[in-house]
Short mmCIF file of C-alpha atoms and ligand atoms in Angstrom, two decimals:
data_model
loop_
_atom_site.label_atom_id
_atom_site.label_comp_id
_atom_site.label_asym_id
_atom_site.label_seq_id
_atom_site.Cartn_x
_atom_site.Cartn_y
_atom_site.Cartn_z
CA UNK A 1 -24.47 -61.42 59.98
CA UNK A 2 -25.83 -64.76 61.25
CA UNK A 3 -27.94 -67.15 59.21
CA UNK A 4 -31.52 -66.13 58.57
CA UNK A 5 -34.42 -68.54 58.70
CA UNK A 6 -38.00 -68.58 57.48
CA UNK A 7 -40.78 -70.57 59.11
CA UNK A 8 -43.74 -72.13 57.33
CA UNK A 9 -46.90 -73.86 58.55
CA UNK A 10 -48.58 -76.56 56.45
CA UNK A 11 -51.16 -79.32 56.67
CA UNK A 12 -49.93 -82.46 58.41
CA UNK A 13 -48.66 -84.79 55.70
CA UNK A 14 -47.75 -81.99 53.27
CA UNK A 15 -44.24 -81.36 54.64
CA UNK A 16 -42.46 -83.16 51.78
CA UNK A 17 -44.59 -81.32 49.22
CA UNK A 18 -43.67 -77.99 50.82
CA UNK A 19 -39.95 -78.85 50.85
CA UNK A 20 -40.17 -79.82 47.19
CA UNK A 21 -42.05 -76.65 46.32
CA UNK A 22 -39.52 -74.44 48.12
CA UNK A 23 -36.60 -76.25 46.47
CA UNK A 24 -38.13 -75.70 43.03
CA UNK A 25 -38.91 -72.01 43.66
CA UNK A 26 -35.73 -71.05 45.58
CA UNK A 27 -32.84 -73.45 44.86
CA UNK A 28 -30.48 -71.91 47.47
CA UNK A 29 -32.93 -72.32 50.32
CA UNK A 30 -32.38 -75.39 52.47
CA UNK A 31 -34.71 -77.03 55.02
CA UNK A 32 -33.64 -76.72 58.66
CA UNK A 33 -36.07 -77.63 61.47
CA UNK A 34 -38.88 -80.03 60.54
CA UNK A 35 -41.87 -81.24 62.51
CA UNK A 36 -45.23 -82.38 61.30
CA UNK A 37 -47.02 -79.21 60.14
CA UNK A 38 -44.12 -76.83 60.96
CA UNK A 39 -40.85 -76.27 59.13
CA UNK A 40 -38.05 -73.76 58.97
CA UNK A 41 -35.74 -73.04 56.06
CA UNK A 42 -32.34 -71.35 55.98
CA UNK A 43 -32.91 -68.47 53.57
CA UNK A 44 -29.83 -66.23 54.09
CA UNK A 45 -31.22 -63.60 51.72
CA UNK A 46 -34.76 -62.60 50.87
CA UNK A 47 -37.77 -64.61 51.97
CA UNK A 48 -39.87 -67.49 50.77
CA UNK A 49 -42.08 -66.33 47.91
CA UNK A 50 -45.70 -67.24 47.34
CA UNK A 51 -46.25 -70.88 48.27
CA UNK A 52 -49.14 -73.26 47.69
CA UNK A 53 -48.33 -75.69 50.49
CA UNK A 54 -47.56 -73.17 53.27
CA UNK A 55 -50.73 -71.82 54.85
CA UNK A 56 -48.67 -69.02 56.39
CA UNK A 57 -44.97 -68.29 56.40
CA UNK A 58 -42.66 -65.58 57.66
CA UNK A 59 -39.34 -64.79 59.24
CA UNK A 60 -38.36 -67.19 62.00
CA UNK A 61 -37.17 -65.64 65.26
CA UNK A 62 -36.06 -68.99 66.63
CA UNK A 63 -37.11 -71.54 69.20
CA UNK A 64 -37.74 -70.63 72.82
CA UNK A 65 -38.84 -72.67 75.83
CA UNK A 66 -41.27 -70.35 77.59
CA UNK A 67 -43.66 -67.45 77.20
CA UNK A 68 -41.17 -65.27 79.11
CA UNK A 69 -38.50 -65.96 76.47
CA UNK A 70 -41.04 -65.32 73.71
CA UNK A 71 -41.67 -61.86 75.20
CA UNK A 72 -37.98 -61.05 74.60
CA UNK A 73 -38.32 -62.05 70.91
CA UNK A 74 -41.24 -59.64 70.53
CA UNK A 75 -39.15 -56.69 71.68
CA UNK A 76 -38.55 -54.05 69.04
CA UNK A 77 -40.80 -55.74 66.48
CA UNK A 78 -43.62 -53.24 66.80
CA UNK A 79 -46.15 -56.03 66.22
CA UNK A 80 -49.77 -54.93 65.86
CA UNK A 81 -51.11 -58.48 66.17
CA UNK A 82 -50.30 -61.56 68.23
CA UNK A 83 -51.02 -65.03 66.83
CA UNK A 84 -50.45 -67.94 69.21
CA UNK A 85 -51.34 -71.37 67.84
CA UNK A 86 -50.25 -74.99 67.75
CA UNK A 87 -48.86 -76.70 64.65
CA UNK A 88 -51.01 -79.33 62.92
CA UNK A 89 -49.74 -82.55 64.46
CA UNK A 90 -52.57 -84.62 62.98
CA UNK A 91 -54.72 -84.63 59.83
CA UNK A 92 -57.50 -82.67 61.56
CA UNK A 93 -55.16 -79.98 62.85
CA UNK A 94 -53.59 -79.43 66.25
CA UNK A 95 -54.11 -82.03 68.96
CA UNK A 96 -56.19 -80.98 71.97
CA UNK A 97 -53.05 -80.84 74.11
CA UNK A 98 -51.29 -78.57 71.59
CA UNK A 99 -54.32 -76.29 71.36
CA UNK A 100 -54.58 -76.14 75.18
CA UNK A 101 -50.89 -75.22 75.46
CA UNK A 102 -51.40 -72.47 72.85
CA UNK A 103 -54.30 -71.04 74.91
CA UNK A 104 -52.17 -71.12 78.06
CA UNK A 105 -49.21 -69.41 76.32
CA UNK A 106 -51.53 -66.78 74.85
CA UNK A 107 -52.84 -66.04 78.36
CA UNK A 108 -49.24 -65.71 79.62
CA UNK A 109 -48.50 -63.24 76.80
CA UNK A 110 -51.41 -60.96 77.76
CA UNK A 111 -48.92 -58.49 79.29
CA UNK A 112 -47.60 -57.73 75.81
CA UNK A 113 -50.96 -56.01 75.24
CA UNK A 114 -50.91 -56.93 71.54
CA UNK A 115 -54.39 -57.63 70.09
CA UNK A 116 -55.08 -61.21 68.97
CA UNK A 117 -57.49 -62.35 66.24
CA UNK A 118 -57.58 -61.81 62.49
CA UNK A 119 -54.91 -59.45 61.14
CA UNK A 120 -55.62 -56.51 58.87
CA UNK A 121 -53.61 -56.07 55.65
CA UNK A 122 -50.20 -54.53 56.34
CA UNK A 123 -50.17 -55.38 60.05
CA UNK A 124 -47.02 -56.89 61.50
CA UNK A 125 -47.83 -60.12 63.31
CA UNK A 126 -45.81 -61.72 66.10
CA UNK A 127 -46.34 -65.47 65.87
CA UNK A 128 -45.76 -67.96 68.67
CA UNK A 129 -46.25 -71.52 67.46
CA UNK A 130 -46.46 -74.46 69.85
CA UNK A 131 -44.01 -76.98 68.40
CA UNK A 132 -44.12 -79.51 71.24
CA UNK A 133 -44.32 -79.70 75.04
CA UNK A 134 -41.07 -77.82 75.52
CA UNK A 135 -40.56 -75.72 72.39
CA UNK A 136 -42.23 -72.62 70.96
CA UNK A 137 -41.22 -71.27 67.57
CA UNK A 138 -41.34 -67.48 67.37
CA UNK A 139 -41.74 -65.74 64.06
CA UNK A 140 -43.05 -62.65 62.39
CA UNK A 141 -44.87 -61.87 59.16
CA UNK A 142 -46.65 -58.95 57.61
CA UNK A 143 -50.27 -59.61 56.64
CA UNK A 144 -50.69 -59.60 52.88
CA UNK A 145 -53.02 -61.69 50.74
CA UNK A 146 -54.14 -65.00 52.18
CA UNK A 147 -54.98 -66.22 55.64
CA UNK A 148 -55.55 -63.53 58.25
CA UNK A 149 -56.35 -65.92 61.11
CA UNK A 150 -53.70 -67.56 63.32
CA UNK A 151 -51.87 -70.31 61.45
CA UNK A 152 -54.28 -70.11 58.54
CA UNK A 153 -56.69 -72.38 60.37
CA UNK A 154 -60.15 -70.83 60.71
CA UNK A 155 -62.65 -72.25 63.19
CA UNK A 156 -65.48 -73.14 60.79
CA UNK A 157 -67.94 -75.72 62.05
CA UNK A 158 -69.64 -78.22 59.74
CA UNK A 159 -73.42 -77.73 60.16
CA UNK A 160 -75.42 -80.90 60.81
CA UNK A 161 -77.42 -80.36 57.60
CA UNK A 162 -74.33 -79.93 55.36
CA UNK A 163 -74.27 -82.90 52.96
CA UNK A 164 -70.46 -83.17 52.91
CA UNK A 165 -67.19 -81.74 54.21
CA UNK A 166 -66.86 -79.85 50.92
CA UNK A 167 -68.96 -77.24 52.78
CA UNK A 168 -65.81 -76.44 54.78
CA UNK A 169 -63.65 -76.30 51.65
CA UNK A 170 -65.96 -73.68 50.16
CA UNK A 171 -66.08 -71.62 53.37
CA UNK A 172 -62.29 -71.78 53.61
CA UNK A 173 -61.79 -70.87 49.94
CA UNK A 174 -63.91 -67.73 50.38
CA UNK A 175 -62.18 -66.74 53.64
CA UNK A 176 -58.66 -67.35 52.29
CA UNK A 177 -59.22 -65.52 49.00
CA UNK A 178 -61.46 -62.73 50.28
CA UNK A 179 -63.83 -63.51 47.40
CA UNK A 180 -67.30 -62.25 48.22
CA UNK A 181 -70.33 -63.86 46.59
CA UNK A 182 -73.61 -61.99 46.44
CA UNK A 183 -77.23 -62.95 46.93
CA UNK A 184 -78.82 -63.48 43.52
CA UNK A 185 -75.64 -64.78 41.83
CA UNK A 186 -75.69 -68.07 39.93
CA UNK A 187 -73.04 -70.79 40.03
CA UNK A 188 -72.38 -73.96 38.06
CA UNK A 189 -70.51 -76.72 39.86
CA UNK A 190 -68.85 -79.69 38.12
CA UNK A 191 -68.69 -82.57 40.61
CA UNK A 192 -71.39 -81.31 42.95
CA UNK A 193 -72.62 -84.43 44.77
CA UNK A 194 -73.66 -84.76 47.50
CA UNK A 195 -73.69 -80.97 47.87
CA UNK A 196 -71.59 -79.51 50.69
CA UNK A 197 -70.25 -76.64 48.59
CA UNK A 198 -73.69 -76.00 47.09
CA UNK A 199 -75.12 -75.79 50.64
CA UNK A 200 -72.53 -73.12 51.57
CA UNK A 201 -73.43 -71.11 48.45
CA UNK A 202 -77.18 -71.56 48.94
CA UNK A 203 -77.03 -70.09 52.43
CA UNK A 204 -75.49 -66.97 50.84
CA UNK A 205 -78.36 -66.71 48.36
CA UNK A 206 -76.42 -68.13 45.39
CA UNK A 207 -78.35 -70.52 43.10
CA UNK A 208 -76.32 -73.55 42.05
CA UNK A 209 -76.57 -75.80 39.00
CA UNK A 210 -74.84 -79.01 40.09
CA UNK A 211 -73.45 -81.38 37.46
CA UNK A 212 -72.66 -84.85 38.72
CA UNK A 213 -73.65 -88.44 37.77
CA UNK A 214 -73.97 -89.24 41.50
CA UNK A 215 -76.98 -88.33 43.66
CA UNK A 216 -77.19 -84.99 45.38
CA UNK A 217 -78.69 -84.62 48.85
CA UNK A 218 -82.50 -84.62 48.51
CA UNK A 219 -83.05 -82.22 51.41
CA UNK A 220 -80.63 -79.73 49.86
CA UNK A 221 -82.44 -79.88 46.50
CA UNK A 222 -85.74 -79.12 48.29
CA UNK A 223 -84.31 -76.22 50.33
CA UNK A 224 -84.63 -72.53 49.44
CA UNK A 225 -81.77 -70.17 50.22
CA UNK A 226 -81.78 -66.45 50.86
CA UNK A 227 -83.78 -64.58 48.22
CA UNK A 228 -85.32 -67.86 46.99
CA UNK A 229 -82.00 -69.34 45.78
CA UNK A 230 -82.13 -72.99 44.71
CA UNK A 231 -79.88 -75.95 43.98
CA UNK A 232 -80.70 -77.81 40.76
CA UNK A 233 -79.10 -81.14 39.86
CA UNK A 234 -78.15 -82.23 36.33
CA UNK A 235 -77.41 -85.93 36.74
CA UNK A 236 -74.77 -85.96 34.03
CA UNK A 237 -71.06 -86.46 33.59
CA UNK A 238 -69.49 -83.07 32.93
CA UNK A 239 -68.43 -84.29 29.47
CA UNK A 240 -72.12 -84.48 28.52
CA UNK A 241 -72.81 -80.90 29.62
CA UNK A 242 -73.85 -78.64 26.72
CA UNK A 243 -73.81 -74.89 26.43
CA UNK A 244 -77.63 -74.49 26.68
CA UNK A 245 -77.57 -76.25 30.10
CA UNK A 246 -75.70 -73.31 31.66
CA UNK A 247 -78.15 -70.47 32.27
CA UNK A 248 -77.37 -66.94 31.14
CA UNK A 249 -76.12 -64.79 34.00
CA UNK A 250 -74.05 -67.56 35.62
CA UNK A 251 -71.08 -65.77 37.16
CA UNK A 252 -69.39 -68.43 39.33
CA UNK A 253 -67.74 -71.67 38.18
CA UNK A 254 -66.81 -74.42 40.62
CA UNK A 255 -65.13 -77.73 39.94
CA UNK A 256 -64.52 -80.50 42.47
CA UNK A 257 -64.43 -83.68 40.38
CA UNK A 258 -62.29 -86.56 41.61
CA UNK A 259 -60.45 -86.82 38.30
CA UNK A 260 -56.96 -85.81 37.17
CA UNK A 261 -56.46 -82.01 37.13
CA UNK A 262 -55.78 -82.03 33.39
CA UNK A 263 -59.19 -83.65 32.79
CA UNK A 264 -60.94 -81.28 35.19
CA UNK A 265 -59.32 -78.23 33.59
CA UNK A 266 -60.37 -79.32 30.11
CA UNK A 267 -64.02 -79.26 31.20
CA UNK A 268 -63.52 -76.02 33.15
CA UNK A 269 -62.05 -74.38 30.03
CA UNK A 270 -65.09 -75.37 27.92
CA UNK A 271 -67.64 -74.17 30.45
CA UNK A 272 -65.67 -70.94 31.04
CA UNK A 273 -65.69 -70.24 27.31
CA UNK A 274 -69.51 -70.57 27.28
CA UNK A 275 -69.81 -68.21 30.24
CA UNK A 276 -67.53 -65.65 28.56
CA UNK A 277 -67.26 -62.29 30.29
CA UNK A 278 -70.10 -63.24 32.66
CA UNK A 279 -67.62 -65.51 34.46
CA UNK A 280 -66.54 -63.48 37.49
CA UNK A 281 -64.76 -66.07 39.61
CA UNK A 282 -63.84 -69.74 39.70
CA UNK A 283 -63.16 -72.00 42.68
CA UNK A 284 -61.43 -75.19 41.60
CA UNK A 285 -60.26 -78.20 43.56
CA UNK A 286 -57.36 -79.95 41.85
CA UNK A 287 -56.62 -83.50 42.99
CA UNK A 288 -53.01 -84.52 43.63
CA UNK A 289 -53.63 -88.17 42.85
CA UNK A 290 -50.23 -88.44 41.28
CA UNK A 291 -47.11 -87.03 43.02
CA UNK A 292 -45.81 -85.76 39.65
CA UNK A 293 -48.76 -83.36 39.48
CA UNK A 294 -47.06 -81.32 42.22
CA UNK A 295 -44.32 -80.15 39.88
CA UNK A 296 -46.98 -79.10 37.41
CA UNK A 297 -48.93 -76.86 39.80
CA UNK A 298 -47.53 -73.60 38.28
CA UNK A 299 -48.50 -74.83 34.81
CA UNK A 300 -52.00 -75.79 35.99
CA UNK A 301 -52.47 -72.37 37.60
CA UNK A 302 -51.27 -70.87 34.31
CA UNK A 303 -54.02 -72.74 32.48
CA UNK A 304 -56.59 -71.14 34.77
CA UNK A 305 -55.05 -67.70 34.13
CA UNK A 306 -55.35 -68.36 30.40
CA UNK A 307 -59.11 -68.04 30.97
CA UNK A 308 -58.45 -64.33 31.51
CA UNK A 309 -58.59 -64.64 35.30
CA UNK A 310 -56.06 -63.91 38.04
CA UNK A 311 -55.50 -67.21 39.83
CA UNK A 312 -53.96 -68.13 43.18
CA UNK A 313 -53.54 -71.60 44.63
CA UNK A 314 -53.31 -72.92 48.16
CA UNK A 315 -53.77 -76.07 50.14
CA UNK A 316 -56.72 -75.28 52.37
CA UNK A 317 -56.83 -76.75 55.90
CA UNK A 318 -59.66 -79.07 54.76
CA UNK A 319 -57.85 -80.17 51.57
CA UNK A 320 -56.36 -83.63 51.80
CA UNK A 321 -54.55 -84.81 48.64
CA UNK A 322 -55.71 -81.77 46.70
CA UNK A 323 -55.28 -78.02 46.37
CA UNK A 324 -57.66 -75.16 45.78
CA UNK A 325 -57.36 -72.54 43.03
CA UNK A 326 -59.38 -69.35 43.33
CA UNK A 327 -59.49 -67.24 40.20
CA UNK A 328 -61.06 -63.83 39.78
CA UNK A 329 -61.43 -61.42 36.89
C1 SAM B 401 -65.25 -84.70 46.07
S1 SAM B 401 -66.73 -85.18 45.34
C2 SAM B 401 -67.56 -83.65 45.15
C3 SAM B 401 -68.06 -83.05 46.43
C4 SAM B 401 -69.03 -81.92 46.18
N1 SAM B 401 -68.37 -80.78 45.56
C5 SAM B 401 -69.73 -81.46 47.42
O1 SAM B 401 -69.78 -80.26 47.65
O2 SAM B 401 -70.29 -82.28 48.14
C6 SAM B 401 -66.27 -85.55 43.72
C7 SAM B 401 -67.43 -85.76 42.78
O3 SAM B 401 -66.96 -85.78 41.44
C8 SAM B 401 -67.92 -86.52 40.74
N2 SAM B 401 -67.45 -86.84 39.39
C9 SAM B 401 -66.54 -87.77 39.02
N3 SAM B 401 -66.41 -87.77 37.68
C10 SAM B 401 -67.27 -86.84 37.19
C11 SAM B 401 -67.61 -86.38 35.88
N4 SAM B 401 -67.01 -86.87 34.80
N5 SAM B 401 -68.51 -85.40 35.78
C12 SAM B 401 -69.10 -84.86 36.89
N6 SAM B 401 -68.82 -85.27 38.13
C13 SAM B 401 -67.92 -86.24 38.29
C14 SAM B 401 -68.18 -87.71 41.63
O4 SAM B 401 -69.41 -88.34 41.29
C15 SAM B 401 -68.19 -87.06 43.00
O5 SAM B 401 -69.51 -86.78 43.42
#
């Protein structure tokens, strides 16, 4: 039997982190093809396990030059879904030329009559990834937990009134994890200024208590969300937060402080202990300020699980030098 390869898609700039993560998790697996945002690994047996730095990954079916050749790779797969997309060749995702080529290839693959769009759990996906002007990487994966949209890059748009890009991080965290928040819920957010994440929660009818020594957006604080939801600002460092500050019935805990993960998790652990069984879910951004933190990601996720929650970590498309942990009871 010939060599088997896996393909993985990551944020531009995270390739070395992904290689390091794969090496730590699967010592026999070696990197093969490598472009910004798109890598393959020689796996021989098995597959890549759960990965933080791969937005999606699957079994590589090899490089081809044209849509016609890609059609041949789809034969016999029984794919229920077709995902055609370009790799991230820049920090904001695919270049316009890459995205245009992906649209053109998708149009050429219309004869396959495989539906495009978000995959349902258990569906086999045929992936065609624009690597460059002359190469397409074909692959396949079965939809499990995680991103259902092509390449794990949803098309969220930052609203003009959103106070920060953290709005996108929150939208992405909910879409990636499948966590649903309900109108009438209450959240506490450590590191809440200026208020992008709070804006995304407010529009869902979630009231937010923001804890941050910096100013929050005045318009956001004056706004009312669905069902009369509000954003309230406690202009404090999280270390000064006391149990009575956190209202009874608070079910969501967010943390997005620009401090070392160990420091952030210490505060998260205190607040979670005050919330007790009322804590239903946590959405945490952990900063990778220090390269050595990368090797400690499993341990950091373990600390979140010690709160009695099931935690999963990923690097969201909008994350730069940071990752997101979503934990649910
Ligand atoms: C990435 S920004 C947060 C963005 C915010 N989540 C949003 O949605 O707009 C990081 C924030 O952490 C805050 N921060 C830093 N140290 C803090 C501390 N000890 N306690 C609370 N917030 C802190 C900073 O003031 C800054 O506003």
